[in-house]
Coordinates of C-alpha atoms and ligand atoms in Angstrom, one line a residue:
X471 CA -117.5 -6.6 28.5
X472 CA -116.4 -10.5 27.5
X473 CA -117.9 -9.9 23.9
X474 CA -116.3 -11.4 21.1
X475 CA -117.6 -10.0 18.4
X476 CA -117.2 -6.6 16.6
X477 CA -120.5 -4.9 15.8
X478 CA -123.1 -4.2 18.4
X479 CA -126.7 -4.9 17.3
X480 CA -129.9 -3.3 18.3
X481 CA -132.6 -6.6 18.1
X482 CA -136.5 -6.7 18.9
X483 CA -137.6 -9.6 20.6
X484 CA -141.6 -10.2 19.2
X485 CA -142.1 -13.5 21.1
X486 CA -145.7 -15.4 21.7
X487 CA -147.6 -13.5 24.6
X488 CA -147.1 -16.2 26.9
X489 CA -144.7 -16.4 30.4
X490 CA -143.2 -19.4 28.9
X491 CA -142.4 -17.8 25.9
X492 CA -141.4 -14.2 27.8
X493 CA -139.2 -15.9 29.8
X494 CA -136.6 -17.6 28.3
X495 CA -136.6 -14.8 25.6
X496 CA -135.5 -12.2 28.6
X497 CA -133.0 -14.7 29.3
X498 CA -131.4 -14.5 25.9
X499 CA -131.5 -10.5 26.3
X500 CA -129.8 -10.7 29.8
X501 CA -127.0 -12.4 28.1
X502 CA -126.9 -10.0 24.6
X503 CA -126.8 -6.9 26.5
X504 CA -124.2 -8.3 29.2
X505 CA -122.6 -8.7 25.4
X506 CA -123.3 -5.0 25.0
X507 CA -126.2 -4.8 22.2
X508 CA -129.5 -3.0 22.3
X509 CA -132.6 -4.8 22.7
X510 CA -136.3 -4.0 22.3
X511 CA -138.9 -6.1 23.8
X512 CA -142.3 -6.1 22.6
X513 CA -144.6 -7.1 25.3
X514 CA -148.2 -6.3 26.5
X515 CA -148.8 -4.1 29.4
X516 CA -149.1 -6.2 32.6
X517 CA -146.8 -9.1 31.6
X518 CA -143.9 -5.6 31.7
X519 CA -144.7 -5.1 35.0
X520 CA -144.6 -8.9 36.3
X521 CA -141.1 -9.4 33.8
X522 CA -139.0 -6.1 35.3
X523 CA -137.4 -8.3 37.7
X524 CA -135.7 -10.4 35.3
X525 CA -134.6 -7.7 33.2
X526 CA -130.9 -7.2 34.5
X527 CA -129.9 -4.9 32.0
X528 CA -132.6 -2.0 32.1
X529 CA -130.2 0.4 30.4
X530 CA -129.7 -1.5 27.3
X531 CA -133.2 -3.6 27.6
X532 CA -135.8 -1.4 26.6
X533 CA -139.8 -2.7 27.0
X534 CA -142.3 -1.3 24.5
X535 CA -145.6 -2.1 25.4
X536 CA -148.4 -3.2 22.8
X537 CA -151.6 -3.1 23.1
X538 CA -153.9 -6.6 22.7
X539 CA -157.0 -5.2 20.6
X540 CA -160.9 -7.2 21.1
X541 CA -161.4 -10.1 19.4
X542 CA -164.9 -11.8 19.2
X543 CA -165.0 -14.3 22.3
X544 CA -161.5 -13.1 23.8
X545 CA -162.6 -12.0 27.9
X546 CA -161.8 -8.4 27.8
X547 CA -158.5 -7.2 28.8
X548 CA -156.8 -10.4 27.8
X549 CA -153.5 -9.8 27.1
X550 CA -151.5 -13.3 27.7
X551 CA -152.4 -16.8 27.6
X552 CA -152.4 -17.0 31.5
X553 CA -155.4 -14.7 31.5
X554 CA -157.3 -17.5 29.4
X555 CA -158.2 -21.3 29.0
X556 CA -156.2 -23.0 26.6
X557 CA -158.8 -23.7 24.4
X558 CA -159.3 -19.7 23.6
X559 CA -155.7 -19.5 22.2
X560 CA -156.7 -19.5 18.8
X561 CA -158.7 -16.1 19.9
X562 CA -155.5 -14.7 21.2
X563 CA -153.4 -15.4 18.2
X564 CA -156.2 -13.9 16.1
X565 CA -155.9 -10.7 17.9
X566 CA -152.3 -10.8 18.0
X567 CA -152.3 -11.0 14.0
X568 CA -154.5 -7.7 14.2
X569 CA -151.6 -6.3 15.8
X570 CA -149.2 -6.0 12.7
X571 CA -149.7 -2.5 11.8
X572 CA -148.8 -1.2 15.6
X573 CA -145.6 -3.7 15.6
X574 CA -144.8 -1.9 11.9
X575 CA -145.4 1.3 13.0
X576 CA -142.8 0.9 16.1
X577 CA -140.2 -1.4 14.3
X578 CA -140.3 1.5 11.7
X579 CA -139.4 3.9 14.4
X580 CA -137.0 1.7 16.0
X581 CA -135.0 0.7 13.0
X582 CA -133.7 -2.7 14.6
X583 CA -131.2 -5.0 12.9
X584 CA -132.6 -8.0 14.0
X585 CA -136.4 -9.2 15.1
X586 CA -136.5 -12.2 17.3
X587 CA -140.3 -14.4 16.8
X588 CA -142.0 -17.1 17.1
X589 CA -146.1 -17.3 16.3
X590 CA -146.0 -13.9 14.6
X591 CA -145.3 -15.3 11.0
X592 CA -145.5 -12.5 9.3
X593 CA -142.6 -10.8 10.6
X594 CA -139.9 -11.9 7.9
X595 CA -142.8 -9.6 5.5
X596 CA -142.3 -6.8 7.5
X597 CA -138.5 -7.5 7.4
X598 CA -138.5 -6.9 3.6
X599 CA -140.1 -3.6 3.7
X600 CA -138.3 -2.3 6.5
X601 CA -134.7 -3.6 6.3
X602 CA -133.9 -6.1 9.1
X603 CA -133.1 -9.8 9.7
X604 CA -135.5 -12.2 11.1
X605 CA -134.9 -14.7 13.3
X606 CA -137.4 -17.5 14.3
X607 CA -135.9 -18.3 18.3
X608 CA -137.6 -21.5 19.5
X609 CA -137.9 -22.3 23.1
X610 CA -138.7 -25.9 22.4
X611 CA -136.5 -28.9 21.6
X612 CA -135.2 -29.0 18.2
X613 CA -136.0 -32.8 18.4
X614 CA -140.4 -31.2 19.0
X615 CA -139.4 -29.1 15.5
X616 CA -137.7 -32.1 13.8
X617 CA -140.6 -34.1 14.2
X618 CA -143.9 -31.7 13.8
X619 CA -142.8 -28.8 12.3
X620 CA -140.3 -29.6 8.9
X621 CA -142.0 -29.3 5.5
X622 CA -141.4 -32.8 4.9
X623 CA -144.5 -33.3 7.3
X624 CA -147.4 -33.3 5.2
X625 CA -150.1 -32.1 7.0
X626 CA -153.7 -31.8 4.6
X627 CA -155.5 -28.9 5.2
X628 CA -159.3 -30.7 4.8
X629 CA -158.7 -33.2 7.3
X630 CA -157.1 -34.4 10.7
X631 CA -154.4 -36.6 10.5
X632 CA -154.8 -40.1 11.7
X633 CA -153.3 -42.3 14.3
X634 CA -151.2 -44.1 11.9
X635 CA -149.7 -40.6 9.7
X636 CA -149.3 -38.7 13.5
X637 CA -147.1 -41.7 14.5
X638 CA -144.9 -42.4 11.6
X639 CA -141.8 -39.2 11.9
X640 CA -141.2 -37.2 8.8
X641 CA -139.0 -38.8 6.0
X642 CA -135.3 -38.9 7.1
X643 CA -135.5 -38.4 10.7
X644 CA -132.7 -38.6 12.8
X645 CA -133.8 -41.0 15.5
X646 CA -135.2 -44.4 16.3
X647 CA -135.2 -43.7 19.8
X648 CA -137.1 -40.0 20.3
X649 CA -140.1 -41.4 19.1
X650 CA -143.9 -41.3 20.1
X651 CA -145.8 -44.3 21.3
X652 CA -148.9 -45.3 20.3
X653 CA -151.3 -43.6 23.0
X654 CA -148.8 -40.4 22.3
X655 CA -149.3 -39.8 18.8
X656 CA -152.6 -38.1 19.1
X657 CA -150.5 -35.0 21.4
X658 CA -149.9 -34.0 17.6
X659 CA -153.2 -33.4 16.2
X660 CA -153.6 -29.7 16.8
X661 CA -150.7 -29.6 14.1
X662 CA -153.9 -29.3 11.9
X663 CA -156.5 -26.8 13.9
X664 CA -157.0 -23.5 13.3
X665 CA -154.4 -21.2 15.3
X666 CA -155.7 -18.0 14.0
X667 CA -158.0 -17.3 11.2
X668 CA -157.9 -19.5 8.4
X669 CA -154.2 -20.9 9.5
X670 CA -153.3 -23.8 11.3
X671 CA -150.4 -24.3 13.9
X672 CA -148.5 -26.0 11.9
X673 CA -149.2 -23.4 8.5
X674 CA -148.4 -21.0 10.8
X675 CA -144.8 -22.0 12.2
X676 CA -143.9 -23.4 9.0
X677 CA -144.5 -20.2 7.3
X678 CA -142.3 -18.4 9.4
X679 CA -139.7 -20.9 9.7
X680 CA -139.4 -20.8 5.6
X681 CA -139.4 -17.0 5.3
X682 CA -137.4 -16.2 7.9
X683 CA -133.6 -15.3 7.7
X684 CA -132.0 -18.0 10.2
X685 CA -133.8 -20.0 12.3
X686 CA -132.4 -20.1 16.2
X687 CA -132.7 -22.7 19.3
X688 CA -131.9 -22.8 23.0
X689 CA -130.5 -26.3 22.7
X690 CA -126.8 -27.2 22.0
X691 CA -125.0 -29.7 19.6
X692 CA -124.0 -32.1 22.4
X693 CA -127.6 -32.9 23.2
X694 CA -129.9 -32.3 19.9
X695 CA -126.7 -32.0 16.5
X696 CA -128.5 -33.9 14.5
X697 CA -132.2 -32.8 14.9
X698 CA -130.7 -29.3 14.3
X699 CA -128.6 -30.9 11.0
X700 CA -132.2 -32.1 10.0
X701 CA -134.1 -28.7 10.4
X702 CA -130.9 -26.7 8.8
X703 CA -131.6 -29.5 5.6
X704 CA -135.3 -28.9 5.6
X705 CA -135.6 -25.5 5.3
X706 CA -132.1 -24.9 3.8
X707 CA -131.2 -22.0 5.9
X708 CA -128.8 -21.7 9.2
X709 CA -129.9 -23.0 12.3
X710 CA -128.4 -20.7 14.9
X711 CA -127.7 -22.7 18.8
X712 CA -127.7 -20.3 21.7
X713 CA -126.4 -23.4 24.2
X714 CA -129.2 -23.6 27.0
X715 CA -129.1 -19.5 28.3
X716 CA -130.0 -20.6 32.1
X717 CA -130.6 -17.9 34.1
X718 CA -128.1 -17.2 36.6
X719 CA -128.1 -18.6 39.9
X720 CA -130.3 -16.4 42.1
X721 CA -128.1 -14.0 44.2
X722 CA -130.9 -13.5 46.6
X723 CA -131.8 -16.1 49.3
X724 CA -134.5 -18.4 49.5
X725 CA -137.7 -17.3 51.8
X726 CA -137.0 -18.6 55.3
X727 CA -140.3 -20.7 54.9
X728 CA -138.1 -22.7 52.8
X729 CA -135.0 -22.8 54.0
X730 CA -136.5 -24.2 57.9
X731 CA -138.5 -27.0 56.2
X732 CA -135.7 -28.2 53.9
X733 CA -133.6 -28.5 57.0
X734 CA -135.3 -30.7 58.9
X735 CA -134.3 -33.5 56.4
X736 CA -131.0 -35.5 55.7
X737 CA -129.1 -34.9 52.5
X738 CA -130.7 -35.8 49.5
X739 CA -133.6 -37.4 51.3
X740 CA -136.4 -34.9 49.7
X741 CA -138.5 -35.4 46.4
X742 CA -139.5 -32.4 44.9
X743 CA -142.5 -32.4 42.2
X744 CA -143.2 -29.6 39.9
X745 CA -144.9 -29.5 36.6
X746 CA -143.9 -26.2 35.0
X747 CA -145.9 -22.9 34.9
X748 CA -149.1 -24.4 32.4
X749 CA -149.6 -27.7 32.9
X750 CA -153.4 -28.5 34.4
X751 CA -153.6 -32.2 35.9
X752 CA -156.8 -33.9 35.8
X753 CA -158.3 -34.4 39.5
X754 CA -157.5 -38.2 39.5
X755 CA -154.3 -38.3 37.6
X756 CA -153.3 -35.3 40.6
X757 CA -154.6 -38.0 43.1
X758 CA -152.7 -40.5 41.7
X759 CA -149.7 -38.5 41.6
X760 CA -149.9 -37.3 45.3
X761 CA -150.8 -40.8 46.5
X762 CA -147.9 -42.3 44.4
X763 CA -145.1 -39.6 46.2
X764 CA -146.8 -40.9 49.1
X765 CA -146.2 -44.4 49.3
X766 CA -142.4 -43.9 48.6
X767 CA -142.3 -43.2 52.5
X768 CA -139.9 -40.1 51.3
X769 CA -140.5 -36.7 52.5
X770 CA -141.7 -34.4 49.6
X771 CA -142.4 -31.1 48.9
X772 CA -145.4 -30.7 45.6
X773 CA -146.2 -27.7 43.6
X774 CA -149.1 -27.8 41.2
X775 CA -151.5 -25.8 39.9
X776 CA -155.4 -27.1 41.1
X777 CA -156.0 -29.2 39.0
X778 CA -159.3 -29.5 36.9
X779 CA -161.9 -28.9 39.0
X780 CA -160.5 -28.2 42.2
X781 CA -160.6 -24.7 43.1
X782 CA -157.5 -24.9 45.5
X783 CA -154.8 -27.5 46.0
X784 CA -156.0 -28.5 49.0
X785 CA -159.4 -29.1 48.2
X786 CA -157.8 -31.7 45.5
X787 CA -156.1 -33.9 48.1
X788 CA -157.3 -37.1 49.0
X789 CA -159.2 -37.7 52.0
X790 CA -157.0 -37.6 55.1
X791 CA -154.2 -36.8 53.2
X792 CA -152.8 -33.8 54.9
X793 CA -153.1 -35.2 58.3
X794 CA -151.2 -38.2 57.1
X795 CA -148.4 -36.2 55.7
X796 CA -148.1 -33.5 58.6
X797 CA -144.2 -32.6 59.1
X798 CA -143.3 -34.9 56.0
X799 CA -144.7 -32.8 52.9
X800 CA -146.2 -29.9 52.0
X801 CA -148.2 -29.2 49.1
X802 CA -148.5 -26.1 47.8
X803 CA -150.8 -24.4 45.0
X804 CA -148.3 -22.2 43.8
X805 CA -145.2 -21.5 42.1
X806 CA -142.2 -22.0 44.2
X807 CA -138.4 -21.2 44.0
X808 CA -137.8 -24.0 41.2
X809 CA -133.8 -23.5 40.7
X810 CA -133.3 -22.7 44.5
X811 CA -135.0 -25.9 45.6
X812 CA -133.2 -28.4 42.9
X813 CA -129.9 -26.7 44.5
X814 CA -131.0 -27.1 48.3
X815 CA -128.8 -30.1 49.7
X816 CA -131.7 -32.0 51.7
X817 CA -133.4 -32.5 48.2
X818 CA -132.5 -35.6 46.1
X819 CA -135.5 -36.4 43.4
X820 CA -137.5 -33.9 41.0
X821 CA -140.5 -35.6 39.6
X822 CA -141.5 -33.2 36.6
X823 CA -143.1 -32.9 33.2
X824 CA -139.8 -32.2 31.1
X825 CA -141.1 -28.8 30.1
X826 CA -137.7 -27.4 28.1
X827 CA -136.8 -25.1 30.6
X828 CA -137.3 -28.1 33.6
X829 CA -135.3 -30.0 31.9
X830 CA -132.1 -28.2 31.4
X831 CA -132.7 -27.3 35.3
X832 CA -133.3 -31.2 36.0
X833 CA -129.9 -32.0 34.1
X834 CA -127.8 -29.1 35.8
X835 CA -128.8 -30.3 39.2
X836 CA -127.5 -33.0 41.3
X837 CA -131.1 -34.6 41.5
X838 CA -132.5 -38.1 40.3
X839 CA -134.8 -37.3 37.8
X840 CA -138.3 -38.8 37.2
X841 CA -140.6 -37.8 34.1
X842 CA -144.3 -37.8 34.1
X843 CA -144.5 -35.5 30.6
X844 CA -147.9 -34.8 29.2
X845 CA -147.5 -32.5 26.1
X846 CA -145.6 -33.5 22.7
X847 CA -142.8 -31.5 23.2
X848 CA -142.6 -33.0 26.8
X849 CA -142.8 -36.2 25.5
X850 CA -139.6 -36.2 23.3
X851 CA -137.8 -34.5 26.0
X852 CA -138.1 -37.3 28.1
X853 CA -137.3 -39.6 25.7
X854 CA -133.9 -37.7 25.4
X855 CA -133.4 -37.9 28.8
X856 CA -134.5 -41.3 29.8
X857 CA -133.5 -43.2 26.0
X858 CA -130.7 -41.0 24.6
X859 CA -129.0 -39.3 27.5
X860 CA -130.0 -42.5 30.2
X861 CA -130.2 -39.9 32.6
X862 CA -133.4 -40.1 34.2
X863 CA -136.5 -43.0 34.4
X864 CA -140.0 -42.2 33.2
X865 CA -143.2 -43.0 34.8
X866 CA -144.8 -46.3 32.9
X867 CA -148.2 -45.4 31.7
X868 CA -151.0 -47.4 30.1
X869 CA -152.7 -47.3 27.2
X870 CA -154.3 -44.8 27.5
X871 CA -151.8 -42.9 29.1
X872 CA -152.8 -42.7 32.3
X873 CA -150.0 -43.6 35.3
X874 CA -151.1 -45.1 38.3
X875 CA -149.9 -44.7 42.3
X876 CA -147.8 -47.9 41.9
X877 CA -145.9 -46.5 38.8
X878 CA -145.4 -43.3 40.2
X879 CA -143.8 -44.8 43.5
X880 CA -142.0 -47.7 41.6
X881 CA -140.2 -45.1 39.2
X882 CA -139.0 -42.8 42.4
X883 CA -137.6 -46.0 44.2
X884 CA -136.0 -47.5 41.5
X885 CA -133.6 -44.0 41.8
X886 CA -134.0 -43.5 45.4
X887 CA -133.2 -47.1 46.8
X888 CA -129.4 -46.5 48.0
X889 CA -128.6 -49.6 46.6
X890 CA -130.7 -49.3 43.5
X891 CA -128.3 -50.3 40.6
X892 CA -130.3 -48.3 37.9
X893 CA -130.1 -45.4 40.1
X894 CA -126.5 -45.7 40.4
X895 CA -126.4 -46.1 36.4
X896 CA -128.0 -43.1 35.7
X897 CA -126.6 -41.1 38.4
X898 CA -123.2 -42.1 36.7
X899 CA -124.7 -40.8 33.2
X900 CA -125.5 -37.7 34.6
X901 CA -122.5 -36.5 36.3
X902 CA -120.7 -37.4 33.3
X903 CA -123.5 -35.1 31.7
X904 CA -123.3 -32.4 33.8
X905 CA -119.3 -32.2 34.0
X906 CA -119.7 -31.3 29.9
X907 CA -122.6 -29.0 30.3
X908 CA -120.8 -27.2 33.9
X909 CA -117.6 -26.6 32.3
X910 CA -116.2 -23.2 32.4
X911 CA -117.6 -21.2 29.9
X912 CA -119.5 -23.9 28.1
X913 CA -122.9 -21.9 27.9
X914 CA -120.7 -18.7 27.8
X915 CA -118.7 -19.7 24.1
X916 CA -122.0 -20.7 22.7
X917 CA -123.4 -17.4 23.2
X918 CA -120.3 -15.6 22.3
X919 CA -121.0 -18.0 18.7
X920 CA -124.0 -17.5 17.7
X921 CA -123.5 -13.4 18.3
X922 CA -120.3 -14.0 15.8
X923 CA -123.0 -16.3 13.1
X924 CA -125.5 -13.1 13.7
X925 CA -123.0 -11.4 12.6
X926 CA -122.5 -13.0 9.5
X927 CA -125.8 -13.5 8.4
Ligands
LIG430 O1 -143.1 -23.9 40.9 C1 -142.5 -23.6 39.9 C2 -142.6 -24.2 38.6 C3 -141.8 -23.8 37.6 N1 -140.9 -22.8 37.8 C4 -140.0 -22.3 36.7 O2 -140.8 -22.2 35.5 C5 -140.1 -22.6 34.4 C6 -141.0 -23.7 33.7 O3 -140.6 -23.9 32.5 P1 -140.7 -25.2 31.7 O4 -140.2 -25.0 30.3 O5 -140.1 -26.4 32.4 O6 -142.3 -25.6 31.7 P2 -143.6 -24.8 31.2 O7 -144.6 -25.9 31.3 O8 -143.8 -23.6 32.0 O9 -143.3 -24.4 29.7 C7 -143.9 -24.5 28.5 O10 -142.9 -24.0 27.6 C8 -141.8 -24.9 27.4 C9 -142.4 -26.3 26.9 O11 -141.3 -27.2 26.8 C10 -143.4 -26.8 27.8 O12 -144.0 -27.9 27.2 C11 -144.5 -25.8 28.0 O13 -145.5 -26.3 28.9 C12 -138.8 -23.2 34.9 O14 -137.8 -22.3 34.6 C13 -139.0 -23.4 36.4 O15 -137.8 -23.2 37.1 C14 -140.7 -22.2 39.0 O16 -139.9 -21.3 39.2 N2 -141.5 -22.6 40.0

């Protein structure tokens, strides 16, 4: 046992019914019970069975299953947001609310000293009346928080904000740098719509984040101090870092199928494209993408979702596309090996959204990174990456934030050209990165810490 610190906790994790919520909150268990506490993790029925295999600990992690009740307009059986369009969230968070007197009723019978949540802002009310700490865990950049989600961003409840409030930051904000443009801004409005009923997002996360006892993020100092410095000054309450919690390395190998295509190609030669587990492209921005990777000349591997429209991937494509590309890329519809790929030696490029959990992946690897983000949180991760960090180059877009063939390719030659001097520059940047965030025990000691300031609170 490498703990550190002297009490062992029982804690509930109560995180938004979502896989890219689940996951990264089964990564902080892994590393609490490798530390020797007791975790409880509320989750709805089929997401336990897809989640068992990342539960390392199944003596110490114990899943409690809760059950989603019927909501007006929610399909039936709904029980995460991968069983719905986005647009029906609302509905889902609505019935999640409606679950407060089950979550009560088995908190009260578990009797944990800690709750992990996110959405669920009620939780620090049930902490009162049943006697444990709450702890608001975000698996999103502090920098997203810093700049949508502080109390010193007034949001009216009567009316949407406009262009001008979404793009001007909240007073005192730490950066000139992670900023959004213009076309951007407007990735913030749904700060004001209903996410539940008769609460908006940004109500809704605010509320929790002011009641709760400490509020907690996967990020560490080195990358995002003085967002967290901000949020810690806005609510006036600890702002715990768990250091980036990456999963550890697979220990089983990758499919064949992957391993003989990757080996057909020369070191670093191979750009791989993934946008995360929700992102839906529109059918010509996909095009556009596809066409751009293309042009390169490179050999590529894609994984999308279909995107609007399209019932599969390859009814998406562009005329003539697959025959073009025969023995040179593959497309594929689904989810692939993510951390196994980045790792393989013939690949040398990841073209991605800068989803949180991509990112850390993106930085850890010894790939060139290009950004194409589409969401708000995205968008400020790329800006650390590509502004801050200079560690990566971002797609140019338009005004209207669209990204053409030409950008796509321009951006994955200006890192692939051997003798590209800004790939060499931000190659240089990264290494230098990755040495800090690689050394021995760097995401270890962080976790050891914030089990020590757990203690404490
Ligand atoms: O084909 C794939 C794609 C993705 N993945 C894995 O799925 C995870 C995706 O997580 P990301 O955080 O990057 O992206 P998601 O889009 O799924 O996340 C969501 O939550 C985090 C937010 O920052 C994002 O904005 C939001 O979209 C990564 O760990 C990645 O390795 C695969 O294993 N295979």
């Amino acid at each position: 046992m490498d703990s550190q610190s002297s009490s062992k906790h029982h804690i509930a994790m109560f995180p938004w019914f979502a896989f890219g919520h689940f996951t990264p909150y089964l990564h902080i268990s892994n590393e609490l019970a490798k530390r020797g506490h007791r975790i409880s993790f509320l989750l709805p029925k089929k997401a336990q069975l897809q989640l068992q295999h990342l539960n390392l600990y199944p003596d110490s992690i114990t899943f409690h299953v809760i059950t989603v009740p019927q909501v007006e307009g929610l399909p039936h059986g709904t029980e995460t947001v991968s069983d719905i369009d986005n647009s029906l969230q609302p509905l889902l968070v609505a019935a999640m609310d409606l679950t407060r007197d089950q979550v009560k009723g088995l908190l009260h019978q578990l009797k944990p000293d800690f709750v992990f949540f996110d959405f669920m802002h009620w939780i620090p009310e049930l902490a009162t009346d049943l006697g444990f700490e709450s702890v608001y865990y975000i698996i999103i950049s502090a920098a997203s928080v810093a700049i949508a989600l502080v109390p010193g961003r007034k949001v009216p409840k009567d009316r949407l904000l406009t262009e001008d409030e979404l793009m001007e930051p909240p007073l005192g904000y730490p950066s000139t740098k992670i900023l959004f443009r213009k076309h951007e801004a407007r990735s913030l409005i749904f700060l004001s719509y209903e996410f539940g009923k008769g609460i908006t997002f940004y109500e809704r996360n605010t509320i929790g984040m002011k009641q709760c006892d400490a509020i907690s993020f996967r990020t560490c100092r080195e990358l995002e101090g003085p967002f967290c410095d901000y949020i810690q000054n806005q609510y006036g309450k600890p702002v715990l870092l768990t250091g980036p919690v990456l999963p550890e390395p697979s220990q089983s190998p990758m499919e064949d199928m992957w391993v003989n295509w990757l080996a057909k190609f020369e070191p670093c030669e191979v750009v791989f494209c993934a946008f995360g587990s929700q992102l839906t492209l529109d059918m010509k921005q996909f095009q556009e993408l596809v066409l751009g990777i293309e042009l390169t000349s490179l050999p590529f591997l894609v994984a999308l979702k279909p995107p609007v429209g399209a019932a599969t991937i390859e009814d998406a494509l562009p005329e003539g596309f697959l025959e073009r590309i025969s023995g040179k890329g593959m497309v594929c519809g689904t989810m692939v090996p993510q951390t196994q790929i980045l790792n393989h030696p013939s690949v040398g490029c990841f073209v991605n959204h800068c989803g949180f959990g991509s990112m850390w992946e993106s930085l850890m690897s010894h790939c060139q990174i290009v950004l194409i983000p589409h969401l708000g949180d995205q968008i400020l991760n790329t800006r650390i990456l590509s502004e801050e960090l200079q560690v990566a180059v971002e797609v140019d877009k338009d005004e209207n934030g669209w990204f053409s063939k030409e950008s796509v390719c321009e951006a994955i030659k200006m890192v692939m050209d051997t003798d590209s001097k800004v790939g060499q520059f931000l190659r240089g940047n990264q290494e230098k990165c990755k040495t800090k965030l690689l050394k021995p025990d760097f995401v270890s000691n962080y976790i050891d810490e914030f089990v020590q300031q757990l203690d404490k609170l």
